[in-house]
PDB file of C-alpha atoms in Angstrom:
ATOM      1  CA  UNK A   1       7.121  -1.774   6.601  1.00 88.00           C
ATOM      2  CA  UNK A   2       3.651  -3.485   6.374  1.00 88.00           C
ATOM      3  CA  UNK A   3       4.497  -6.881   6.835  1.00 89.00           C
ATOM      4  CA  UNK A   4       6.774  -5.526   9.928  1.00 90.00           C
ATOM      5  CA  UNK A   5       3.691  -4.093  12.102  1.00 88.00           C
ATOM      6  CA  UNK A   6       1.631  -7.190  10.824  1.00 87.00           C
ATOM      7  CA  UNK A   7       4.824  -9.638  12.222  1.00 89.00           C
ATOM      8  CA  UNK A   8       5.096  -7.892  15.157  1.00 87.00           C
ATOM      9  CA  UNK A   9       1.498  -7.257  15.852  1.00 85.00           C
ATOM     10  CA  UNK A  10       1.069 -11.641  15.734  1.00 86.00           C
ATOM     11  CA  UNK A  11       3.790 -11.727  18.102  1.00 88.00           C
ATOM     12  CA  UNK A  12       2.249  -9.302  20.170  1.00 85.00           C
ATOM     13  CA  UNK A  13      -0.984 -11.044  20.308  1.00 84.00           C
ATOM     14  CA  UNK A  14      -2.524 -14.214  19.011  1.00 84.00           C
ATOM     15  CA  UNK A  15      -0.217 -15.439  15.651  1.00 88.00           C
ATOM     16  CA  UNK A  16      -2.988 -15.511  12.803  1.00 87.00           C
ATOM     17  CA  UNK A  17      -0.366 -15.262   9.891  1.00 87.00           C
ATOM     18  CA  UNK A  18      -1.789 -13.543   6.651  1.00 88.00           C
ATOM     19  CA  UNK A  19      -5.187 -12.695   7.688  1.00 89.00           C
ATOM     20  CA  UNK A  20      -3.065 -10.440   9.684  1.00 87.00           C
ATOM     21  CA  UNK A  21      -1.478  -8.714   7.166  1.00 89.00           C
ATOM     22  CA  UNK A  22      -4.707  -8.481   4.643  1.00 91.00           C
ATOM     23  CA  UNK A  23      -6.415  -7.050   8.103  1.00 88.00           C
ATOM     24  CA  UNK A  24      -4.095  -4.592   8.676  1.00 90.00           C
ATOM     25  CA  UNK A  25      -3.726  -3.619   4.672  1.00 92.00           C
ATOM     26  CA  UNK A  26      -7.695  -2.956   5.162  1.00 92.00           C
ATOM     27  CA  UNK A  27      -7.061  -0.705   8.242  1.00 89.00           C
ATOM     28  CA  UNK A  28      -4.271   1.337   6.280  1.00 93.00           C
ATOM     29  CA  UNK A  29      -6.300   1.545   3.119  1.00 94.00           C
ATOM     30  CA  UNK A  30      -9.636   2.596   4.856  1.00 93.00           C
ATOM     31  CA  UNK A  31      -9.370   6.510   4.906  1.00 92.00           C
ATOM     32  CA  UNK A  32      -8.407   6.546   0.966  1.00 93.00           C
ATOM     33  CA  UNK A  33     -11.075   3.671   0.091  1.00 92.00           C
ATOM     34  CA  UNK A  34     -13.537   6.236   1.266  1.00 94.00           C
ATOM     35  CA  UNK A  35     -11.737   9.940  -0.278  1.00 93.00           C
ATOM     36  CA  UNK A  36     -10.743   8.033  -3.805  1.00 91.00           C
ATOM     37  CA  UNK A  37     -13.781   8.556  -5.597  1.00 92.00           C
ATOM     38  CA  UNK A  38     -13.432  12.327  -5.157  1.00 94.00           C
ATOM     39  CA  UNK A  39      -9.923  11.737  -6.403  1.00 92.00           C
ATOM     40  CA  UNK A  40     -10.027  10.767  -9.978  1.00 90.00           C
ATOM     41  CA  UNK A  41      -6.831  10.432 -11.783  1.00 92.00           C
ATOM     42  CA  UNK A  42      -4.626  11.068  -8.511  1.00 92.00           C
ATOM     43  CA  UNK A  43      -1.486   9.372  -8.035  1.00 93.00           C
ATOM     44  CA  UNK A  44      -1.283   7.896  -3.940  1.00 91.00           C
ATOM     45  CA  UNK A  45       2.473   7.245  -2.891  1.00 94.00           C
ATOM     46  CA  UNK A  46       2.561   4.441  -0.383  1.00 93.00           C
ATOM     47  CA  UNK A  47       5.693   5.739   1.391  1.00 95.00           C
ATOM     48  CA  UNK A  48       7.342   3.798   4.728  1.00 94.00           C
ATOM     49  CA  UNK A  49       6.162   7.270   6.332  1.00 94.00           C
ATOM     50  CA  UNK A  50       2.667   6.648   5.233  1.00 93.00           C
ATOM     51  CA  UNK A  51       2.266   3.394   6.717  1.00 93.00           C
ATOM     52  CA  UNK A  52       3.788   4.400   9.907  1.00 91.00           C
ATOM     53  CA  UNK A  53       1.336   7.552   9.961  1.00 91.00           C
ATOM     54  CA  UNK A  54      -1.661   5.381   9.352  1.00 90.00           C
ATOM     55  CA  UNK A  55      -0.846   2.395  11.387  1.00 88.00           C
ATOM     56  CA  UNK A  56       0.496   3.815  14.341  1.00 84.00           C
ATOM     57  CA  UNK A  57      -1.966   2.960  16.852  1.00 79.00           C
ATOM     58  CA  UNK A  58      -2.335  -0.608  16.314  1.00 77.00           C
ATOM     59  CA  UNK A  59       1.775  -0.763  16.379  1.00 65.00           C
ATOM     60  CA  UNK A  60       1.488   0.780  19.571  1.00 66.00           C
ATOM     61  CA  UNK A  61      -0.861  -0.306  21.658  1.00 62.00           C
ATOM     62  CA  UNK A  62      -1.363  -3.583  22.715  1.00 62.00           C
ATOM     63  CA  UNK A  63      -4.684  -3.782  23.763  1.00 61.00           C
ATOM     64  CA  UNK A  64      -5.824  -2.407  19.968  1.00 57.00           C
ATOM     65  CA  UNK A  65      -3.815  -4.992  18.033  1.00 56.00           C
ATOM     66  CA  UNK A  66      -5.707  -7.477  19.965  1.00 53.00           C
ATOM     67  CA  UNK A  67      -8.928  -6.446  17.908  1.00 55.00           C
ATOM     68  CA  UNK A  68      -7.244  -6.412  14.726  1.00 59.00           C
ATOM     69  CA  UNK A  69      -8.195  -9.672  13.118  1.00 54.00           C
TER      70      UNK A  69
END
């Protein structure tokens, strides 16, 4: 599901392959990069949901996604 809303995000706007998808990893990753020290020995499911929850907003709006290295 990543590499779907980083594919369609380059089409969207400007095409800059991979740094795309590592950008957008980043983005999904933030919240927990901050809340994982506080959460030692927890297990994290990456779930389809869980991206979709995450990354919604750069999915849907154009003018976002642009900004999105």
């Amino acid at each position: 599901r990543l590499a779907e809303i980083a594919y369609q995000v380059n089409q969207d706007t400007d095409n800059i392959g991979a740094r795309r998808l590592h950008t957008i990893l980043e983005k999904m990753l933030e919240d927990l990069s901050f809340e994982a020290p506080s959460m030692p020995n927890a297990v994290v499911d990456i779930t389809p949901q869980y991206v979709d929850d995450k990354l919604k907003s750069i999915s849907t709006n154009k003018d976002l996604s642009a900004f999105i290295l």
